[in-house]
mmCIF file of C-alpha atoms and ligand atoms in Angstrom:
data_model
loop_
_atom_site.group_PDB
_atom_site.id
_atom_site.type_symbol
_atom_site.label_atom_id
_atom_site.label_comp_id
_atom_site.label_asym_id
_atom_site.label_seq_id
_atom_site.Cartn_x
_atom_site.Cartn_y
_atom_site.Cartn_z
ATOM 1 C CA UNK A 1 1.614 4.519 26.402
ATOM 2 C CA UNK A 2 3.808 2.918 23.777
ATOM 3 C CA UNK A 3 5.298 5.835 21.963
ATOM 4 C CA UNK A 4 8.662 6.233 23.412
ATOM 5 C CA UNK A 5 10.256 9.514 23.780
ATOM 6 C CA UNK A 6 13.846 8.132 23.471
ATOM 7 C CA UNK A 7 15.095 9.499 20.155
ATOM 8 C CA UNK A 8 14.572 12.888 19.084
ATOM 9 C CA UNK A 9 18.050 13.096 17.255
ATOM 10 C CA UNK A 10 16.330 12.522 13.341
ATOM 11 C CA UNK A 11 12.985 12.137 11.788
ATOM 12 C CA UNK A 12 13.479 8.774 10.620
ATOM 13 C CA UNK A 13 14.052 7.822 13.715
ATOM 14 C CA UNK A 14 10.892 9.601 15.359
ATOM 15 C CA UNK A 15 8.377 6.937 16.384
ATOM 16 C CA UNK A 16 4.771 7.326 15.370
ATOM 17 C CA UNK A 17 2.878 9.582 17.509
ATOM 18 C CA UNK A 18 -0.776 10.451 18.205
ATOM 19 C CA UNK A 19 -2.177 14.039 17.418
ATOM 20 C CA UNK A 20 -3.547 16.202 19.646
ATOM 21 C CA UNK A 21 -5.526 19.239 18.719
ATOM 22 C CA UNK A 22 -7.429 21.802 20.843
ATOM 23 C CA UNK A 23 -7.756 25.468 20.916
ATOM 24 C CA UNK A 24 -8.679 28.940 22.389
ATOM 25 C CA UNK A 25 -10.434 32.302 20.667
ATOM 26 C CA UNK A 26 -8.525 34.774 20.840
ATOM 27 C CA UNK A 27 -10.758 37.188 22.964
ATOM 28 C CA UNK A 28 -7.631 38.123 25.938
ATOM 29 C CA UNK A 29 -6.165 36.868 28.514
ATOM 30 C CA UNK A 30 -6.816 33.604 29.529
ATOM 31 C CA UNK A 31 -8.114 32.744 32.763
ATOM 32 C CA UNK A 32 -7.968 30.180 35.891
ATOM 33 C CA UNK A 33 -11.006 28.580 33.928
ATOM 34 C CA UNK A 34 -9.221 27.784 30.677
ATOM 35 C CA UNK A 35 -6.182 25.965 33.000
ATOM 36 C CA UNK A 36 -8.322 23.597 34.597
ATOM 37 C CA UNK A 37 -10.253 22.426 31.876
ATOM 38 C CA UNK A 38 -7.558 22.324 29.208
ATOM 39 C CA UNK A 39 -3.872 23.958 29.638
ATOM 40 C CA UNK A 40 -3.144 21.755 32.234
ATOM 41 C CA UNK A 41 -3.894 18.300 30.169
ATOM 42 C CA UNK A 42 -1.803 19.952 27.424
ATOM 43 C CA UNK A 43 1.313 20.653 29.614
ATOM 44 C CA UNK A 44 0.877 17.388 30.655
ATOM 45 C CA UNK A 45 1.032 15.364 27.219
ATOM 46 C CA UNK A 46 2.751 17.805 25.314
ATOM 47 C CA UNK A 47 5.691 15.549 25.346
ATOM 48 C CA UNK A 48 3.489 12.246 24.634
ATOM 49 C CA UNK A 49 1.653 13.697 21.812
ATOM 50 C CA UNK A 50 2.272 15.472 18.832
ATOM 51 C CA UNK A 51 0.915 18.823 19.765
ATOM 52 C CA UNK A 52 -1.329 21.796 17.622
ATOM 53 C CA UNK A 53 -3.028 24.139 19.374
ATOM 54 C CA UNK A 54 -5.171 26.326 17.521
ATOM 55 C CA UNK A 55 -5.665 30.086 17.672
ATOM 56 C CA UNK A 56 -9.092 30.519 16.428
ATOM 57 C CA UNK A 57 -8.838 34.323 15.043
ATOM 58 C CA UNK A 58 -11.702 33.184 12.778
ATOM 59 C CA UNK A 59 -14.014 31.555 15.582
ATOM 60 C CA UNK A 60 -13.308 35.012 17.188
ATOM 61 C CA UNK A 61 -14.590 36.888 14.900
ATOM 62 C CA UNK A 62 -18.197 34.983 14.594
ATOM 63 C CA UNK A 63 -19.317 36.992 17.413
ATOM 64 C CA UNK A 64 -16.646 39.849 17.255
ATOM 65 C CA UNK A 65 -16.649 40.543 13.503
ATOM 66 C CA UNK A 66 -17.089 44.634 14.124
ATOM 67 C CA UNK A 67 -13.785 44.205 15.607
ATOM 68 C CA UNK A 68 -11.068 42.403 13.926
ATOM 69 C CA UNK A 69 -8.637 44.886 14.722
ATOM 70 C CA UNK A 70 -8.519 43.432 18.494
ATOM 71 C CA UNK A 71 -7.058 40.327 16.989
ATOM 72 C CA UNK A 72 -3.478 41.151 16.816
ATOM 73 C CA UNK A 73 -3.018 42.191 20.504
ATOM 74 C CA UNK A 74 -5.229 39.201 21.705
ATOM 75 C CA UNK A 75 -3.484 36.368 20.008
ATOM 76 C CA UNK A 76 -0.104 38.268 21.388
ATOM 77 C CA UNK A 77 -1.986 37.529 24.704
ATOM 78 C CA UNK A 78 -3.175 34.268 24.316
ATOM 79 C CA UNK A 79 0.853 33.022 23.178
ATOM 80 C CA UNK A 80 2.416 35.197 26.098
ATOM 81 C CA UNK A 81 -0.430 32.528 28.523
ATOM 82 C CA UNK A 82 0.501 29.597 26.964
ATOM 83 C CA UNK A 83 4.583 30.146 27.223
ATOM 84 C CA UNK A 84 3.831 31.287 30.784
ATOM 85 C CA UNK A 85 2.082 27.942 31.452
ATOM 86 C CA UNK A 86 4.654 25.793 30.364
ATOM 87 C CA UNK A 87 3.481 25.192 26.717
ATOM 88 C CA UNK A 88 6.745 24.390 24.828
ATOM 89 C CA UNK A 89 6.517 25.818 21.128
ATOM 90 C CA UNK A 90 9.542 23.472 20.359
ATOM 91 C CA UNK A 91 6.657 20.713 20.702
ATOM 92 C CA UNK A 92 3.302 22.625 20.577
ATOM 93 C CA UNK A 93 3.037 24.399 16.888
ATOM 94 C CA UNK A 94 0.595 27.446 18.134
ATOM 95 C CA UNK A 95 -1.390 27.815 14.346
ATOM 96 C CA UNK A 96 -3.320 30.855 13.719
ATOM 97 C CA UNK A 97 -6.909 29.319 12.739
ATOM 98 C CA UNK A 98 -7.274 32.047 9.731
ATOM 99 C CA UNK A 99 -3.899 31.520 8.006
ATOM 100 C CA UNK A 100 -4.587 27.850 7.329
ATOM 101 C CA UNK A 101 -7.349 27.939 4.539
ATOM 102 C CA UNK A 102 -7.782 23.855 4.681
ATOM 103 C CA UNK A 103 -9.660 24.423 7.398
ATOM 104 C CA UNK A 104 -11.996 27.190 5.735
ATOM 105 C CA UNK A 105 -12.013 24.613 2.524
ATOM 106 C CA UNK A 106 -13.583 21.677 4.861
ATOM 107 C CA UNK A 107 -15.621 23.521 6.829
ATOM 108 C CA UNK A 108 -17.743 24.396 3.223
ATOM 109 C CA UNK A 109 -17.528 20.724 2.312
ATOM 110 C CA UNK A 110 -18.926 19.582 5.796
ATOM 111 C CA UNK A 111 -21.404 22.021 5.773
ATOM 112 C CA UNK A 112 -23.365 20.126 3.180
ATOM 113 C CA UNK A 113 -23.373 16.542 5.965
ATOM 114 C CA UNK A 114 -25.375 18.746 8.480
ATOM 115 C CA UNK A 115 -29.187 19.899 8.828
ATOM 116 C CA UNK A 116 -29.875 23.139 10.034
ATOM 117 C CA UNK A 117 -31.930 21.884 12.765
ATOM 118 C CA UNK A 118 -29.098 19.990 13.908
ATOM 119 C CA UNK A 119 -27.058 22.938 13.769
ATOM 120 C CA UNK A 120 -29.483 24.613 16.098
ATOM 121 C CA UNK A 121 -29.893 22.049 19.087
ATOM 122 C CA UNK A 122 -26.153 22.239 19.517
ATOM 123 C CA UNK A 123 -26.393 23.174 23.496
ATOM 124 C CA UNK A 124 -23.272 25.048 23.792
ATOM 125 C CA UNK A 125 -24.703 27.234 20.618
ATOM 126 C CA UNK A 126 -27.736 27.526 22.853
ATOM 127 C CA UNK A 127 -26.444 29.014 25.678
ATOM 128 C CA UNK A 128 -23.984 31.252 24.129
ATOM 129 C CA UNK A 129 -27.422 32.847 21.484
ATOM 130 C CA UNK A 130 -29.752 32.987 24.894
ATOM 131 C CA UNK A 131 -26.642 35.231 26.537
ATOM 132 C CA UNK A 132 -26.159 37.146 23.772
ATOM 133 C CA UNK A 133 -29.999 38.015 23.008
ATOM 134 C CA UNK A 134 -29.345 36.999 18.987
ATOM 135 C CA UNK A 135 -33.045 35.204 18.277
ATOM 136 C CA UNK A 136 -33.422 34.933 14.899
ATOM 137 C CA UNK A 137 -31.097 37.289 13.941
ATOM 138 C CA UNK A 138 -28.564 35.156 14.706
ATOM 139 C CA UNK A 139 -25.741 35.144 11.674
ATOM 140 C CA UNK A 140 -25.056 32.184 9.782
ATOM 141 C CA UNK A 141 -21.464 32.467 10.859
ATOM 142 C CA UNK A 142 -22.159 31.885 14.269
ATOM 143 C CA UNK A 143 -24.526 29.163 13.709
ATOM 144 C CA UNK A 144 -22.053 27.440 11.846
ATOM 145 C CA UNK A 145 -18.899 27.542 14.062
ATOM 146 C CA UNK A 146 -19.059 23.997 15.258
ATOM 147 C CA UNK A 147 -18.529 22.854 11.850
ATOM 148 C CA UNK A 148 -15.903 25.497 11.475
ATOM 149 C CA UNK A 149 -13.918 24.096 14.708
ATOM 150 C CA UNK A 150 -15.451 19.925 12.687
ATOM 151 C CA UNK A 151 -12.689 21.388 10.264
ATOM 152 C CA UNK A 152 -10.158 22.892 13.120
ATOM 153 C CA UNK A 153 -9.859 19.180 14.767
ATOM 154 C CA UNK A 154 -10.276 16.841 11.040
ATOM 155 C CA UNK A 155 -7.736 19.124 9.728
ATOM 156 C CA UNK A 156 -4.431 18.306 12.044
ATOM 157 C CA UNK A 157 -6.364 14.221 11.925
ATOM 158 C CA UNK A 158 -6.230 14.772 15.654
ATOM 159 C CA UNK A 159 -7.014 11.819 17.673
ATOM 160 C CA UNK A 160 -7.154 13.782 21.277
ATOM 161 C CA UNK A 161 -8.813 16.910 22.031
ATOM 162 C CA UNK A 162 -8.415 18.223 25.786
ATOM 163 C CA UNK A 163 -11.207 20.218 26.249
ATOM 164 C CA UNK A 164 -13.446 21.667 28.876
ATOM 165 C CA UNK A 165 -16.687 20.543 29.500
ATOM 166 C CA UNK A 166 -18.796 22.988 27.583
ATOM 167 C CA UNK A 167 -16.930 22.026 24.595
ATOM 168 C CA UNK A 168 -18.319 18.065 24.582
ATOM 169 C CA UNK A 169 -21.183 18.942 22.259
ATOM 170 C CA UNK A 170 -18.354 19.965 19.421
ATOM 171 C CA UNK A 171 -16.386 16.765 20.095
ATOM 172 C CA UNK A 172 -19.893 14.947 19.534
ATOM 173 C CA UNK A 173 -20.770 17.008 16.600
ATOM 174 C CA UNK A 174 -16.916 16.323 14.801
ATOM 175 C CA UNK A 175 -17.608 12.077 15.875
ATOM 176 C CA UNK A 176 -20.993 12.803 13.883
ATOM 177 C CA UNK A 177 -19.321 14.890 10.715
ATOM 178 C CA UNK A 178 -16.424 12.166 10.842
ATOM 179 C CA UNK A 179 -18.843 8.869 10.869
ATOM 180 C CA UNK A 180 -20.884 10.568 7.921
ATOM 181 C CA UNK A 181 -17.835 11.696 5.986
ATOM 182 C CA UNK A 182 -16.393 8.217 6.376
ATOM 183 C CA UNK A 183 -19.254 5.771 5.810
ATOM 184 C CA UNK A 184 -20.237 8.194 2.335
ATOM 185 C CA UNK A 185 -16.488 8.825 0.921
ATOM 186 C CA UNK A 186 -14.590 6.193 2.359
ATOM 187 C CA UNK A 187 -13.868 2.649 0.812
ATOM 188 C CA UNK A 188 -15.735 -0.151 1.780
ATOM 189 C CA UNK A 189 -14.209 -2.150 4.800
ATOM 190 C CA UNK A 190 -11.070 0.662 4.667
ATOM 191 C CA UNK A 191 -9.807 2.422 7.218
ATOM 192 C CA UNK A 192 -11.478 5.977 7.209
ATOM 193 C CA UNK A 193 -9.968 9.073 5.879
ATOM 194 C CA UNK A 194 -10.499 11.182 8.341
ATOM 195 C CA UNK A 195 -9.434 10.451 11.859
ATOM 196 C CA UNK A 196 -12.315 10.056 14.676
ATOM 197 C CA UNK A 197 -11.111 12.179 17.583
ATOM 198 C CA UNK A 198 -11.961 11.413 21.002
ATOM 199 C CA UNK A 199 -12.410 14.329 23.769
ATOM 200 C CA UNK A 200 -10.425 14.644 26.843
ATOM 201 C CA UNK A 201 -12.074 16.502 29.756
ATOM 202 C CA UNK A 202 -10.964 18.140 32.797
ATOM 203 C CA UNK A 203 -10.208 15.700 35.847
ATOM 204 C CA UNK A 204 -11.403 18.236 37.746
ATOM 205 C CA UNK A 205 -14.960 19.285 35.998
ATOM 206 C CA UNK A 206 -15.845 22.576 35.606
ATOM 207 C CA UNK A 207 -14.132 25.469 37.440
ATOM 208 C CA UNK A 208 -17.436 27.996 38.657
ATOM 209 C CA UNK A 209 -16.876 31.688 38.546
ATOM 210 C CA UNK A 210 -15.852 34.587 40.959
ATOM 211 C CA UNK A 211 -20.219 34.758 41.664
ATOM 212 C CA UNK A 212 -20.741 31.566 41.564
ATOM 213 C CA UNK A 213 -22.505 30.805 38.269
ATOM 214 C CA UNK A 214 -21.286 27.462 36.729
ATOM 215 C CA UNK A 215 -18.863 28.711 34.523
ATOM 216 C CA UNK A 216 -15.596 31.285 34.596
ATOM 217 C CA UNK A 217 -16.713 33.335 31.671
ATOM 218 C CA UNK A 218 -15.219 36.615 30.304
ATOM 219 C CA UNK A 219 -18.450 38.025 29.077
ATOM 220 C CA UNK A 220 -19.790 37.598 32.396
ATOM 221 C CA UNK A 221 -16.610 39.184 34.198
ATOM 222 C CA UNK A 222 -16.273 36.322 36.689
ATOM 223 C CA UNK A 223 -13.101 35.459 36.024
ATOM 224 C CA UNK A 224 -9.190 35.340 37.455
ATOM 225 C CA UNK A 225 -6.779 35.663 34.697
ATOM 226 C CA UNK A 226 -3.541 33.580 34.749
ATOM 227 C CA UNK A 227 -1.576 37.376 34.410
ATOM 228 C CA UNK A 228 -3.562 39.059 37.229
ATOM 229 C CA UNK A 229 -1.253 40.382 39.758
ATOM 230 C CA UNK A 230 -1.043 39.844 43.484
ATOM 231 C CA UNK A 231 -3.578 42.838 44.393
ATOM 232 C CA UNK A 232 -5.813 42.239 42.108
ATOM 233 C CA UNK A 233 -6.071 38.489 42.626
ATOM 234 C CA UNK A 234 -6.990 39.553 46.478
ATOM 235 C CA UNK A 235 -9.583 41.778 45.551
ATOM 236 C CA UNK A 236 -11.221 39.051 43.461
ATOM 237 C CA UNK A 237 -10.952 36.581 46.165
ATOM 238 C CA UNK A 238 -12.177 38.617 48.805
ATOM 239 C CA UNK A 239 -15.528 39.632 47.025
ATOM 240 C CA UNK A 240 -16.090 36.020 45.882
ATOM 241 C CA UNK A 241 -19.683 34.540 46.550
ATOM 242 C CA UNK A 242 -19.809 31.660 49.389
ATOM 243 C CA UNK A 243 -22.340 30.774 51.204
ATOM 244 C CA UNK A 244 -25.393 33.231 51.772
ATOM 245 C CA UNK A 245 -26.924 31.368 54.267
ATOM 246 C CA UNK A 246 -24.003 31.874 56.414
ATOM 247 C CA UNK A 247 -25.092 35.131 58.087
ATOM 248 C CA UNK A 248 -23.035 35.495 60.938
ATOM 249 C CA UNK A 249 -20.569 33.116 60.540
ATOM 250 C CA UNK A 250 -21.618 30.949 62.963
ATOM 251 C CA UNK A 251 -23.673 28.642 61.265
ATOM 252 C CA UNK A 252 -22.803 25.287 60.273
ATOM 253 C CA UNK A 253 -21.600 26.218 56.380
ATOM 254 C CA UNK A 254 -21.876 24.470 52.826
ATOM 255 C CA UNK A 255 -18.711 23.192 51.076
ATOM 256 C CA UNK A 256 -20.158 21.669 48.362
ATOM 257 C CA UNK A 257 -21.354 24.626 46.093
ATOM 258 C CA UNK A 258 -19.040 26.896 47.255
ATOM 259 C CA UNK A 259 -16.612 28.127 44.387
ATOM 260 C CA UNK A 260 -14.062 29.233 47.935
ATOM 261 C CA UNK A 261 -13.760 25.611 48.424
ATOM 262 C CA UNK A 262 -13.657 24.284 44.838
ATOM 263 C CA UNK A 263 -10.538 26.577 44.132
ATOM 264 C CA UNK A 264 -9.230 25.748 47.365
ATOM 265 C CA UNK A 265 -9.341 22.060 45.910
ATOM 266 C CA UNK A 266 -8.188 23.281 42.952
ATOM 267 C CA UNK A 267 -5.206 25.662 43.561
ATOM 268 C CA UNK A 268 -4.553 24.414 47.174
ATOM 269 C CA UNK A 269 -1.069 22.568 47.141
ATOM 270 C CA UNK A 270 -1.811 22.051 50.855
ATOM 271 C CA UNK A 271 -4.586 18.942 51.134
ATOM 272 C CA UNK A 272 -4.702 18.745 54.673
ATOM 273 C CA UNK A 273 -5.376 22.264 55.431
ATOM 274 C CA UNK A 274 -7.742 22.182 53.044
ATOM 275 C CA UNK A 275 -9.580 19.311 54.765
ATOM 276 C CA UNK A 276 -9.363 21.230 58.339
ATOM 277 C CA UNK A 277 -10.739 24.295 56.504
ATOM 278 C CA UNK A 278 -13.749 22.205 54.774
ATOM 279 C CA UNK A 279 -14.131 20.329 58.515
ATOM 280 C CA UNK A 280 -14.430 23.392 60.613
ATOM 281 C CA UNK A 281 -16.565 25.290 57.811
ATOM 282 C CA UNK A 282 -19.334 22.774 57.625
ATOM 283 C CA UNK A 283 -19.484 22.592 61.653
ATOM 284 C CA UNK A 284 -20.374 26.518 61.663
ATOM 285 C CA UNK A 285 -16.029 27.901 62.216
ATOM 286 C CA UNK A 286 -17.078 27.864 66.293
ATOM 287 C CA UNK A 287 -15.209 26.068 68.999
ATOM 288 C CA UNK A 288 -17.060 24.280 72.051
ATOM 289 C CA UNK A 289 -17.545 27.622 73.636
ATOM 290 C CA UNK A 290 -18.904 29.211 70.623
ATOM 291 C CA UNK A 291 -16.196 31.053 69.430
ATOM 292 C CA UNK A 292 -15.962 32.221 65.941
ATOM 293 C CA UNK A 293 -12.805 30.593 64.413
ATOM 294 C CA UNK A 294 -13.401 30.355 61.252
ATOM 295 C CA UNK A 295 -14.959 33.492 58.969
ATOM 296 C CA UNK A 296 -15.437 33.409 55.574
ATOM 297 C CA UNK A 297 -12.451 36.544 55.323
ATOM 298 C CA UNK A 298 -10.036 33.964 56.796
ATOM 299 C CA UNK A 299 -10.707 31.167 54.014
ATOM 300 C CA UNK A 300 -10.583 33.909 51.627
ATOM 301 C CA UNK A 301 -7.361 34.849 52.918
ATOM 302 C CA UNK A 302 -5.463 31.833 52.618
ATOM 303 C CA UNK A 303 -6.938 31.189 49.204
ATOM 304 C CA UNK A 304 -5.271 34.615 47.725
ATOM 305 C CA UNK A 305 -2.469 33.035 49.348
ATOM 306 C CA UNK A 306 -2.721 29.862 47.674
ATOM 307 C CA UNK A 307 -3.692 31.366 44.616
ATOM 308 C CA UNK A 308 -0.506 33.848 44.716
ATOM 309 C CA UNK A 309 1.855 30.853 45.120
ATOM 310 C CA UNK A 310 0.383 28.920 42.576
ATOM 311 C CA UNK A 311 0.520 32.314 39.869
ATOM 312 C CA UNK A 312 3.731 33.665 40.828
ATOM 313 C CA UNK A 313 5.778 31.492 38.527
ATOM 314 C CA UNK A 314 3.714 31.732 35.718
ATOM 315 C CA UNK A 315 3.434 35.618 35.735
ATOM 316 C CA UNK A 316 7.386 35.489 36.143
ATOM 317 C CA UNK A 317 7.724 33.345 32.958
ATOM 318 C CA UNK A 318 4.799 35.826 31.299
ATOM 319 C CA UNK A 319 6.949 38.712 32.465
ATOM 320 C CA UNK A 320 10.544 37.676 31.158
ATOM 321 C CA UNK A 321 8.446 36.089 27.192
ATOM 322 C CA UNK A 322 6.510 39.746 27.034
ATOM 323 C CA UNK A 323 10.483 41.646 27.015
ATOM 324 C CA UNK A 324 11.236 40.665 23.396
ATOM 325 C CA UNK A 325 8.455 41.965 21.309
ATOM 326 C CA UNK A 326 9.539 39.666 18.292
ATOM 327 C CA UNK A 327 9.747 35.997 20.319
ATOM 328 C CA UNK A 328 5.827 35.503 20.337
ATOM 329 C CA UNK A 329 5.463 36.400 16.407
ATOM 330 C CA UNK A 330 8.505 34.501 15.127
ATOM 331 C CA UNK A 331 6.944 31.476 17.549
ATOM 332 C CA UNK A 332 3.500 31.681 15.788
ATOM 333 C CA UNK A 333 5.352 31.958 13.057
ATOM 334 C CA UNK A 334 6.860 29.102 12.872
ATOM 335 C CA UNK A 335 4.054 27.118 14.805
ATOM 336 C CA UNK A 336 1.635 28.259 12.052
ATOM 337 C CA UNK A 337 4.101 26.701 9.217
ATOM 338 C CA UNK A 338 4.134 23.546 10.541
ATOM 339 C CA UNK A 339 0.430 23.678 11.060
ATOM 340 C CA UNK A 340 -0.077 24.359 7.493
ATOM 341 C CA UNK A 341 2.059 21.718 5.836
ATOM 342 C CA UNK A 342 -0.008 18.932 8.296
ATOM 343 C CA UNK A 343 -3.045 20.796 6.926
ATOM 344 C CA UNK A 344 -2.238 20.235 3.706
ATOM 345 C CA UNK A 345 -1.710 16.518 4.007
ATOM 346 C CA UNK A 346 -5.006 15.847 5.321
ATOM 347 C CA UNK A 347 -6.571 18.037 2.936
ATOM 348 C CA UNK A 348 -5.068 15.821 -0.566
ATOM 349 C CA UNK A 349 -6.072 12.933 0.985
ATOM 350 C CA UNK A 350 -9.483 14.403 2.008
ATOM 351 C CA UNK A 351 -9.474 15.331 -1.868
ATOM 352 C CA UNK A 352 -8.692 11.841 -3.393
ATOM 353 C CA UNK A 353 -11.324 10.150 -1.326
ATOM 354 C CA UNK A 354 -14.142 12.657 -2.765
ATOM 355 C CA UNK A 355 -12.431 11.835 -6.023
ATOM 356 C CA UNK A 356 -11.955 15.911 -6.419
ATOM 357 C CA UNK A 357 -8.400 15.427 -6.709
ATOM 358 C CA UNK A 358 -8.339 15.976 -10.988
ATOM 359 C CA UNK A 359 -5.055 16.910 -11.495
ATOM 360 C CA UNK A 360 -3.538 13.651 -9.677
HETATM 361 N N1 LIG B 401 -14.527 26.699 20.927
HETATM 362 C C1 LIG B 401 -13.341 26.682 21.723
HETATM 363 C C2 LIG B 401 -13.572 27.616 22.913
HETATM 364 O O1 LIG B 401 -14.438 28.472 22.863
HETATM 365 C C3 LIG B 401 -12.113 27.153 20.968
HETATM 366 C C4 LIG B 401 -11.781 26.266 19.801
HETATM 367 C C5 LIG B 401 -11.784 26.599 18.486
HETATM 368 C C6 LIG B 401 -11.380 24.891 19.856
HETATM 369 N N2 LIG B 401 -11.416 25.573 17.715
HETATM 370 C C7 LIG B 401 -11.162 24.499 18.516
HETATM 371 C C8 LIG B 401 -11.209 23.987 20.890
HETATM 372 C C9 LIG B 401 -10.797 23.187 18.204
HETATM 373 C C10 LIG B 401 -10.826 22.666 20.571
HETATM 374 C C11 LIG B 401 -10.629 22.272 19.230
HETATM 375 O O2 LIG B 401 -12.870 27.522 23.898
#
């Protein structure tokens, strides 16, 4: 990359650097889920990119709107994860999505570039109504929180969004908003107003749950939270679903689907074990004679382990953040104000190009 990180001393002297946007709703804690598919890439290019991560309070509510009163504690959650993590609010504004009303104003105004049937083959949107049992009764809120998070990612002109995998039909939907918005508002041969963000998925793919199913999921109760503690991360582990073919233990195993293995891969600091494990697994855990090396209570053992090692300095840092009640608000705080004021940048300029700016 070409943006050097040399000078920091004053603005002037700041070089150019891309945006990056992405976000969470704030529904708890997050989980090991959330780290593979996005915290990690955010740790990682915090210091490249010019960082806002969004707390969607009002993406929350779509489909907890009986209970806005969770909020506060949630978000208070969600901050205490990403300190823990290694998010640096000194170069990561956290923005509560609510407190920023550009993003409200767009959403309306790209609301009118989208059919209804478009809204309503939006897989992720799919999934989430079949889970929920909403039909037709689905609200028009909840239909219409892609375009909502169109707005989150247009409004920061983010050109990076790390995301995990399930969220690829938004980044596709804010490409098709953008492209429309551009082509009808935009001058001829000029360089669009609004920026055309790209997604950036996990490495790793998706992370599968505690049972199994394809996806770590709070609704579903699959999940390992980044704050869990030592017990109760070995309780998850040892009632996670491997193999059910693999009766006795003696049979030659399967690697592939089995979440055991993927979190080994993915928490694991150890490769080589990892690779014995996987090896002895998939020839059945016996030796020549016969003899049962290998159970499934063993793997599961030294993944607690691994998963332990890999937690225990992130619950520390969660720990010593929670002690001052005040350090999470005043960093939202100030996160939030910086969101705002890029916000409101994109927001006159998205106003002079629908020629709605008439006080100019
Ligand atoms: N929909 C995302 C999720 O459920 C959260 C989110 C809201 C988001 N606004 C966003 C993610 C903007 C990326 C960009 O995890």
């Amino acid at each position: 990359m070409a943006f050097s990180q040399s000078s920091q001393s004053s603005p002037q002297s700041t070089p150019f650097r891309k945006r990056i946007l992405t976000g969470d709703r704030p529904t708890g804690k997050l989980h090991l889920g959330h780290y593979v598919g996005s915290l990690a890439n955010r740790v990682r290019l915090q210091d490249e990119y010019e960082t806002y991560i969004l707390i969607a309070d009002v993406q929350a509510l779509t489909d907890n709107f009986e209970t806005p009163e969770m909020l506060r504690a949630n978000i208070r959650e969600v901050v205490l994860d990403y300190l823990a993590v290694g998010l640096d609010p000194q170069k990561c504004a956290f923005v509560i999505q609510s407190l920023v009303p550009e993003i409200a104003d767009l959403t309306i105004f790209y609301l009118n570039l989208v059919s209804v049937a478009r809204l309503q083959r939006n897989p992720t949107v799919k999934d989430e109504m079949h889970q929920k049992g909403y039909g037709d009764n689905v609200t028009a809120g909840f239909l219409c929180y892609p375009i909502s998070q169109v707005a989150d990612i247009t409004a920061f002109g983010a050109h990076l969004v790390p995301v995990g995998e399930d969220q690829r039909p938004m980044i596709e939907q804010t490409q098709e908003i953008v492209d429309k918005f551009n082509r009808l508002y935009g001058e001829d041969g000029a360089e669009g107003v609004l920026v055309r963000p790209e997604g950036m998925y996990a490495e790793f793919g998706r992370l599968p749950g505690t049972d199994g199913a394809a996806k770590m999921s709070k609704s579903v109760g699959n999940v390992i939270n980044l704050a869990d503690d030592e017990k109760t991360i070995t309780q998850k582990v040892m009632a996670m679903y491997t193999d059910p073919n693999r009766v006795t233990g003696r049979e030659p195993g399967n690697v592939a689907d089995n979440p055991v293995f993927t979190y080994h891969d993915a928490f694991n600091g150890d490769k080589a074990r990892v690779a014995e494990l996987k090896e002895m697994y998939a020839r059945g855990g016996v030796d020549a004679e016969g003899k049962l090396l290998l159970g499934d209570v063993k793997i599961k053992r030294e993944l607690a382990a691994a998963l332990n090692a890999f937690l225990e300095p992130i619950r520390a840092r969660r720990r010593e953040y929670s002690l001052d009640e005040d350090f999470v608000w005043d960093v939202v705080r100030a996160g939030t104000l910086r969101g705002r004021a890029r916000a409101g940048e994109v927001m006159e300029s998205v106003r002079g190009a629908m020629k709605i700016d008439y006080f100019r």
